Amino acid sequence: MNRVAIIGVGCSKFGEMWDSGFRDIVISAGVEALEDAGLEGKEIEAMFVGNMSGGRYLAQEHIAALIADYAGLAEFNIPSTRVEVADASGGLALRQAYMAVASGMHDIVIAAGAEKVTDVGNPMDIMTSSIDREWEGFVGATLPALYAIIARLHMEKFGTKEEDLALISVKNHKNGALNPKAQFRREISLETALNSTYVAEPLKLFDCAPISDGAAVVILASEDVAKNYTDTPVFIEACSQASDYLAIQNRKDILTMSSVVAAAKQAYKQAKVEVKDIDIAEVHDSFTIAEIMAYEDLGFAKKGEGAKLIREGVTELNGDLPVNTSGGLKACGHAVGATGVRQAVEITLQLRGDAGKRQVDAEKGLALNIGGTGATAIVTIFSR
Amino acid sequence: MKVGVVSYGTYIPIYRIKVEEIARIWGENAEAIKGGLGIYQKSVPDVDEDTATISVEAAREAVYRANINPKDIGAIYVGSESHPYAVKPTATIVGEALGVGNDFFSADLEFACKAGTAGMQMCIGFVRSGMIKYGLAIGADTSQSKPGDALEYSAAAGGAAFIIGKNPIAEVEETYSFTSDTPDFWRRELQPYPSHGGRFTGLPAYFRHVTSAAQGLMDKMGLKASDFDYAVFHQPNAKFPVRVAKMLGFTNEQIKQGLLVPYIGNTYSGASILGFAAILDVAKPGDRILLVSFGSGAGSDAFSIVVTDAIENFERNPTVWDKVNQGVFIDYGEYLKHRDKIRM
Amino acid sequence: MLPRFWRKIKYRYDLVGSYCENCQSFFYPPRNLCPHCRRRSKIKEIPFDGKGRVLSYTVVHDAPEEYKEEKPYVVALIELENGVRVISQLVCDPEEVEIGMEVKKAFRKYGEDGNSGIIYYGTKFVPDN
């Protein structure tokens, strides 16, 4: 297998982008990535696009060809493929691009993630199609409701508190304030988070990530080719994907996301790293409880002790293991199919030393992208 | 071979609204209304309850108590004037929810408040003829009333289900109906609320049909009021059944157990048969019960029913009165929401 | 959506699930293939008893449009006596619900396809007092 390097990254602003359409957002991220890599464009051999629901958000399928077209690549007739695993679609685009380069099939491949959600009135309803619509959605369970059921049990069994969940939100907002691309760029107090209104008890408004417009692009190249374009390559040492029962009622233990455990185990093994080697992580905090569970399922903390890390400040920007330096999904925004690629952009910037005010010292990073309530997990390990 | 009630089940939604609360909204005198109707409060369905859900819950209780295989039910009739669909049966929903299979006779019935007892008569005929083993007859309603109309104080929700078959807990000795074309109360196609003839609903309608059916049955059988241990009449309010009992020579003692209307209101197709079920809850072997329904339009079905020894081993808890006596009181705003009367 | 609802009516109106005769496992919603035995699956349809207890729950405040009338409503993860877990609405006062609470099935409306569309009935749970 060829070693795979990231030679360029780009990211649009995340948030409610009323003036920009789907094409505008994607192209802004793409142009930034091409400039970052120093590519003209025609060097691109293939493209993978993560997008959860163009069909429902935009009534537009055939997203991959659309993006290739507006990226100016129609003339080259490159293979362009859309991939979908709910809000882990971006992570999957990265993985498909990674495999295309690692296998030797292609030398330079684009992984893009994009979603335009604000052209419809009720983006949450579409987001909820990541759960089992026939057996969970039918009974009035929403995506936040299912995470709330998990959170309630986590609190009951492990003593996790609503304050712990709020601390995650406070931390991510603090980081988001330092990220020019973030949707929410202001710090919040613990009281603000704790006093926010319930969405699905015990989860409140500030426990839930927004659903955002946004796009992110990374350009991958084989190690040899990468040398022609950059002196600061960031390597993808592993990119693993795992699945689980779609509906939480079928899982033996809803307090462990076994997809995350399986993907992490495989990724650590392939990358030949241990948990202690990880310096920085971007995890899928679509809901604050998901970040606490990520600490546990990725092995950062023992099962049931995830809340300790946030209480003790371990995952703060100045802690031993900063998590979601971008602001995470909560503050940077959750542009659904873009999120997995956006996480890779953040880790790349951090490992290259290009993360500005939120820069931390890191050699190895990890990204966790989750689909729905954890029926898909993608874990990627990066090193500089 | 005796044919009659093999099992029964009932359902009354837990919500209640008081006469005072309705009167408060319409600027009426609650005491005068309570005095006039003899009704203190009425049952109100939850936002997710309707005639189909009430029918299924009552029927499930009946099947559970009978301990029979639902596949042995050969006919299902649901009588109501508030079927959730104008076209598409409630009975098929009941059949599917009970796991009856596809091998059964079925229809929805409508004869104002007597559609439930009409279903019982049909099932008795089917069983006696040997065409089916068991028949399921249900009377249930979430009755409609126009906000501000006098009916709003009484129009309630509830229902009862009866499994008719051989080896009954209560044998139907005889049934007799009195029927005429009398437009006392009606609802025209596509109208949301029923209309009524005011005081015309009394003597020419309720009293004429109930007394004629009851007297006709007793004459046919050579029985008199004192031969019955209990009697239950359709109860649109508390005044009518008490007065009709007196007209027919029945005492308050005979009708007390089945008189539910002061506490849950008029459950329309459920009204007389919920009262009948309340009597079965306490009846002893050998007790004779007179059941007389009334449906506007108009007709009355009268039944003479004798309780058998089989009732002693029959599970009768929770009783109808247990269900009558529970209740969560709601205000008029919540009532409007429960009855889907808020224009959105 | 009409055929999609109709197709599973039997399993929604009552708790009818699957049983694998090969490994003695129960499943709800029903499955065509046992996830433990796969090709050796011997799946049979079976009605479940309607009693269980609350494993965890939430009170939904931000409800989808079609459930607005019922909010706040309780969605619970319920474990039936045979060990099968079911996600369902629990009809009760949100203040009353707690982990471990005993519940039983109830037949209720889940919604409707507008004023002129079909009505979606299904199984909910109520406290088992």
JSON list of N, CA, C and O in Angstrom, two decimals, chain B residues 178 180 182-185 199-211 240 294-300:
[
{"chain": "B", "resi": 178, "resn": "PHE", "atom": "N", "xyz": [-87.77, -2.16, 18.93]},
{"chain": "B", "resi": 178, "resn": "PHE", "atom": "CA", "xyz": [-88.86, -1.28, 18.51]},
{"chain": "B", "resi": 178, "resn": "PHE", "atom": "C", "xyz": [-88.25, -0.18, 17.65]},
{"chain": "B", "resi": 178, "resn": "PHE", "atom": "O", "xyz": [-87.35, 0.54, 18.09]},
{"chain": "B", "resi": 180, "resn": "SER", "atom": "N", "xyz": [-88.80, 2.97, 14.53]},
{"chain": "B", "resi": 180, "resn": "SER", "atom": "CA", "xyz": [-89.69, 3.84, 13.74]},
{"chain": "B", "resi": 180, "resn": "SER", "atom": "C", "xyz": [-88.84, 4.92, 13.09]},
{"chain": "B", "resi": 180, "resn": "SER", "atom": "O", "xyz": [-87.68, 5.11, 13.46]},
{"chain": "B", "resi": 182, "resn": "THR", "atom": "N", "xyz": [-88.06, 8.39, 13.19]},
{"chain": "B", "resi": 182, "resn": "THR", "atom": "CA", "xyz": [-88.28, 9.56, 14.05]},
{"chain": "B", "resi": 182, "resn": "THR", "atom": "C", "xyz": [-87.03, 10.43, 14.06]},
{"chain": "B", "resi": 182, "resn": "THR", "atom": "O", "xyz": [-86.03, 10.06, 14.69]},
{"chain": "B", "resi": 183, "resn": "PRO", "atom": "N", "xyz": [-87.04, 11.54, 13.35]},
{"chain": "B", "resi": 183, "resn": "PRO", "atom": "CA", "xyz": [-85.81, 12.37, 13.26]},
{"chain": "B", "resi": 183, "resn": "PRO", "atom": "C", "xyz": [-85.61, 13.28, 14.48]},
{"chain": "B", "resi": 183, "resn": "PRO", "atom": "O", "xyz": [-85.85, 14.47, 14.41]},
{"chain": "B", "resi": 184, "resn": "ASP", "atom": "N", "xyz": [-85.11, 12.70, 15.57]},
{"chain": "B", "resi": 184, "resn": "ASP", "atom": "CA", "xyz": [-84.92, 13.48, 16.81]},
{"chain": "B", "resi": 184, "resn": "ASP", "atom": "C", "xyz": [-83.50, 14.03, 16.92]},
{"chain": "B", "resi": 184, "resn": "ASP", "atom": "O", "xyz": [-83.25, 15.01, 17.61]},
{"chain": "B", "resi": 185, "resn": "PHE", "atom": "N", "xyz": [-82.58, 13.39, 16.22]},
{"chain": "B", "resi": 185, "resn": "PHE", "atom": "CA", "xyz": [-81.16, 13.72, 16.37]},
{"chain": "B", "resi": 185, "resn": "PHE", "atom": "C", "xyz": [-80.48, 13.12, 15.15]},
{"chain": "B", "resi": 185, "resn": "PHE", "atom": "O", "xyz": [-80.74, 11.98, 14.79]},
{"chain": "B", "resi": 199, "resn": "ARG", "atom": "N", "xyz": [-86.37, 19.54, 22.65]},
{"chain": "B", "resi": 199, "resn": "ARG", "atom": "CA", "xyz": [-87.25, 18.75, 23.52]},
{"chain": "B", "resi": 199, "resn": "ARG", "atom": "C", "xyz": [-87.95, 17.62, 22.77]},
{"chain": "B", "resi": 199, "resn": "ARG", "atom": "O", "xyz": [-88.48, 16.69, 23.39]},
{"chain": "B", "resi": 200, "resn": "PHE", "atom": "N", "xyz": [-87.92, 17.68, 21.43]},
{"chain": "B", "resi": 200, "resn": "PHE", "atom": "CA", "xyz": [-88.49, 16.59, 20.63]},
{"chain": "B", "resi": 200, "resn": "PHE", "atom": "C", "xyz": [-87.75, 15.27, 20.87]},
{"chain": "B", "resi": 200, "resn": "PHE", "atom": "O", "xyz": [-88.28, 14.18, 20.62]},
{"chain": "B", "resi": 201, "resn": "THR", "atom": "N", "xyz": [-86.50, 15.36, 21.35]},
{"chain": "B", "resi": 201, "resn": "THR", "atom": "CA", "xyz": [-85.73, 14.13, 21.61]},
{"chain": "B", "resi": 201, "resn": "THR", "atom": "C", "xyz": [-86.32, 13.35, 22.79]},
{"chain": "B", "resi": 201, "resn": "THR", "atom": "O", "xyz": [-85.95, 12.20, 23.00]},
{"chain": "B", "resi": 202, "resn": "GLY", "atom": "N", "xyz": [-87.19, 13.98, 23.56]},
{"chain": "B", "resi": 202, "resn": "GLY", "atom": "CA", "xyz": [-87.73, 13.33, 24.76]},
{"chain": "B", "resi": 202, "resn": "GLY", "atom": "C", "xyz": [-88.86, 12.37, 24.47]},
{"chain": "B", "resi": 202, "resn": "GLY", "atom": "O", "xyz": [-88.63, 11.24, 24.01]},
{"chain": "B", "resi": 203, "resn": "LEU", "atom": "N", "xyz": [-90.09, 12.83, 24.67]},
{"chain": "B", "resi": 203, "resn": "LEU", "atom": "CA", "xyz": [-91.25, 11.92, 24.60]},
{"chain": "B", "resi": 203, "resn": "LEU", "atom": "C", "xyz": [-91.39, 11.13, 23.30]},
{"chain": "B", "resi": 203, "resn": "LEU", "atom": "O", "xyz": [-91.47, 9.90, 23.34]},
{"chain": "B", "resi": 204, "resn": "PRO", "atom": "N", "xyz": [-91.42, 11.81, 22.12]},
{"chain": "B", "resi": 204, "resn": "PRO", "atom": "CA", "xyz": [-91.65, 11.03, 20.89]},
{"chain": "B", "resi": 204, "resn": "PRO", "atom": "C", "xyz": [-90.49, 10.13, 20.51]},
{"chain": "B", "resi": 204, "resn": "PRO", "atom": "O", "xyz": [-90.65, 9.20, 19.72]},
{"chain": "B", "resi": 205, "resn": "ALA", "atom": "N", "xyz": [-89.32, 10.43, 21.07]},
{"chain": "B", "resi": 205, "resn": "ALA", "atom": "CA", "xyz": [-88.13, 9.68, 20.65]},
{"chain": "B", "resi": 205, "resn": "ALA", "atom": "C", "xyz": [-87.68, 8.73, 21.76]},
{"chain": "B", "resi": 205, "resn": "ALA", "atom": "O", "xyz": [-88.05, 7.55, 21.77]},
{"chain": "B", "resi": 206, "resn": "TYR", "atom": "N", "xyz": [-86.90, 9.23, 22.71]},
{"chain": "B", "resi": 206, "resn": "TYR", "atom": "CA", "xyz": [-86.33, 8.37, 23.76]},
{"chain": "B", "resi": 206, "resn": "TYR", "atom": "C", "xyz": [-87.41, 7.57, 24.50]},
{"chain": "B", "resi": 206, "resn": "TYR", "atom": "O", "xyz": [-87.38, 6.34, 24.56]},
{"chain": "B", "resi": 207, "resn": "PHE", "atom": "N", "xyz": [-88.38, 8.30, 25.07]},
{"chain": "B", "resi": 207, "resn": "PHE", "atom": "CA", "xyz": [-89.31, 7.61, 25.96]},
{"chain": "B", "resi": 207, "resn": "PHE", "atom": "C", "xyz": [-90.22, 6.63, 25.21]},
{"chain": "B", "resi": 207, "resn": "PHE", "atom": "O", "xyz": [-90.45, 5.51, 25.66]},
{"chain": "B", "resi": 208, "resn": "ARG", "atom": "N", "xyz": [-90.70, 7.04, 24.04]},
{"chain": "B", "resi": 208, "resn": "ARG", "atom": "CA", "xyz": [-91.58, 6.14, 23.28]},
{"chain": "B", "resi": 208, "resn": "ARG", "atom": "C", "xyz": [-90.86, 4.84, 22.90]},
{"chain": "B", "resi": 208, "resn": "ARG", "atom": "O", "xyz": [-91.40, 3.74, 23.07]},
{"chain": "B", "resi": 209, "resn": "HIS", "atom": "N", "xyz": [-89.61, 4.97, 22.42]},
{"chain": "B", "resi": 209, "resn": "HIS", "atom": "CA", "xyz": [-88.92, 3.78, 21.93]},
{"chain": "B", "resi": 209, "resn": "HIS", "atom": "C", "xyz": [-88.42, 2.89, 23.06]},
{"chain": "B", "resi": 209, "resn": "HIS", "atom": "O", "xyz": [-88.52, 1.67, 22.99]},
{"chain": "B", "resi": 210, "resn": "VAL", "atom": "N", "xyz": [-87.89, 3.51, 24.11]},
{"chain": "B", "resi": 210, "resn": "VAL", "atom": "CA", "xyz": [-87.36, 2.70, 25.22]},
{"chain": "B", "resi": 210, "resn": "VAL", "atom": "C", "xyz": [-88.50, 1.96, 25.92]},
{"chain": "B", "resi": 210, "resn": "VAL", "atom": "O", "xyz": [-88.41, 0.75, 26.18]},
{"chain": "B", "resi": 211, "resn": "THR", "atom": "N", "xyz": [-89.59, 2.67, 26.20]},
{"chain": "B", "resi": 211, "resn": "THR", "atom": "CA", "xyz": [-90.69, 1.98, 26.90]},
{"chain": "B", "resi": 211, "resn": "THR", "atom": "C", "xyz": [-91.33, 0.92, 25.99]},
{"chain": "B", "resi": 211, "resn": "THR", "atom": "O", "xyz": [-91.65, -0.17, 26.47]},
{"chain": "B", "resi": 240, "resn": "PHE", "atom": "N", "xyz": [-83.28, 11.09, 32.06]},
{"chain": "B", "resi": 240, "resn": "PHE", "atom": "CA", "xyz": [-84.07, 10.22, 31.18]},
{"chain": "B", "resi": 240, "resn": "PHE", "atom": "C", "xyz": [-84.14, 8.77, 31.69]},
{"chain": "B", "resi": 240, "resn": "PHE", "atom": "O", "xyz": [-85.23, 8.22, 31.81]},
{"chain": "B", "resi": 294, "resn": "PHE", "atom": "N", "xyz": [-80.96, 2.85, 23.14]},
{"chain": "B", "resi": 294, "resn": "PHE", "atom": "CA", "xyz": [-81.77, 3.74, 22.30]},
{"chain": "B", "resi": 294, "resn": "PHE", "atom": "C", "xyz": [-80.86, 4.40, 21.27]},
{"chain": "B", "resi": 294, "resn": "PHE", "atom": "O", "xyz": [-79.80, 4.91, 21.61]},
{"chain": "B", "resi": 295, "resn": "GLY", "atom": "N", "xyz": [-81.32, 4.35, 20.03]},
{"chain": "B", "resi": 295, "resn": "GLY", "atom": "CA", "xyz": [-80.58, 5.04, 18.98]},
{"chain": "B", "resi": 295, "resn": "GLY", "atom": "C", "xyz": [-81.52, 6.02, 18.31]},
{"chain": "B", "resi": 295, "resn": "GLY", "atom": "O", "xyz": [-82.63, 5.66, 17.92]},
{"chain": "B", "resi": 296, "resn": "SER", "atom": "N", "xyz": [-81.06, 7.26, 18.19]},
{"chain": "B", "resi": 296, "resn": "SER", "atom": "CA", "xyz": [-81.90, 8.27, 17.56]},
{"chain": "B", "resi": 296, "resn": "SER", "atom": "C", "xyz": [-82.18, 7.90, 16.12]},
{"chain": "B", "resi": 296, "resn": "SER", "atom": "O", "xyz": [-81.36, 7.28, 15.44]},
{"chain": "B", "resi": 297, "resn": "GLY", "atom": "N", "xyz": [-83.35, 8.27, 15.71]},
{"chain": "B", "resi": 297, "resn": "GLY", "atom": "CA", "xyz": [-83.65, 8.05, 14.30]},
{"chain": "B", "resi": 297, "resn": "GLY", "atom": "C", "xyz": [-84.83, 7.21, 13.90]},
{"chain": "B", "resi": 297, "resn": "GLY", "atom": "O", "xyz": [-85.30, 7.38, 12.80]},
{"chain": "B", "resi": 298, "resn": "ALA", "atom": "N", "xyz": [-85.37, 6.27, 14.69]},
{"chain": "B", "resi": 298, "resn": "ALA", "atom": "CA", "xyz": [-85.01, 5.96, 16.07]},
{"chain": "B", "resi": 298, "resn": "ALA", "atom": "C", "xyz": [-85.34, 4.49, 16.34]},
{"chain": "B", "resi": 298, "resn": "ALA", "atom": "O", "xyz": [-86.16, 3.90, 15.64]},
{"chain": "B", "resi": 299, "resn": "GLY", "atom": "N", "xyz": [-84.70, 3.94, 17.35]},
{"chain": "B", "resi": 299, "resn": "GLY", "atom": "CA", "xyz": [-85.01, 2.56, 17.71]},
{"chain": "B", "resi": 299, "resn": "GLY", "atom": "C", "xyz": [-84.45, 2.19, 19.06]},
{"chain": "B", "resi": 299, "resn": "GLY", "atom": "O", "xyz": [-83.54, 2.86, 19.58]},
{"chain": "B", "resi": 300, "resn": "SER", "atom": "N", "xyz": [-84.98, 1.15, 19.65]},
{"chain": "B", "resi": 300, "resn": "SER", "atom": "CA", "xyz": [-84.48, 0.61, 20.91]},
{"chain": "B", "resi": 300, "resn": "SER", "atom": "C", "xyz": [-84.36, -0.90, 20.80]},
{"chain": "B", "resi": 300, "resn": "SER", "atom": "O", "xyz": [-85.24, -1.56, 20.26]}
]
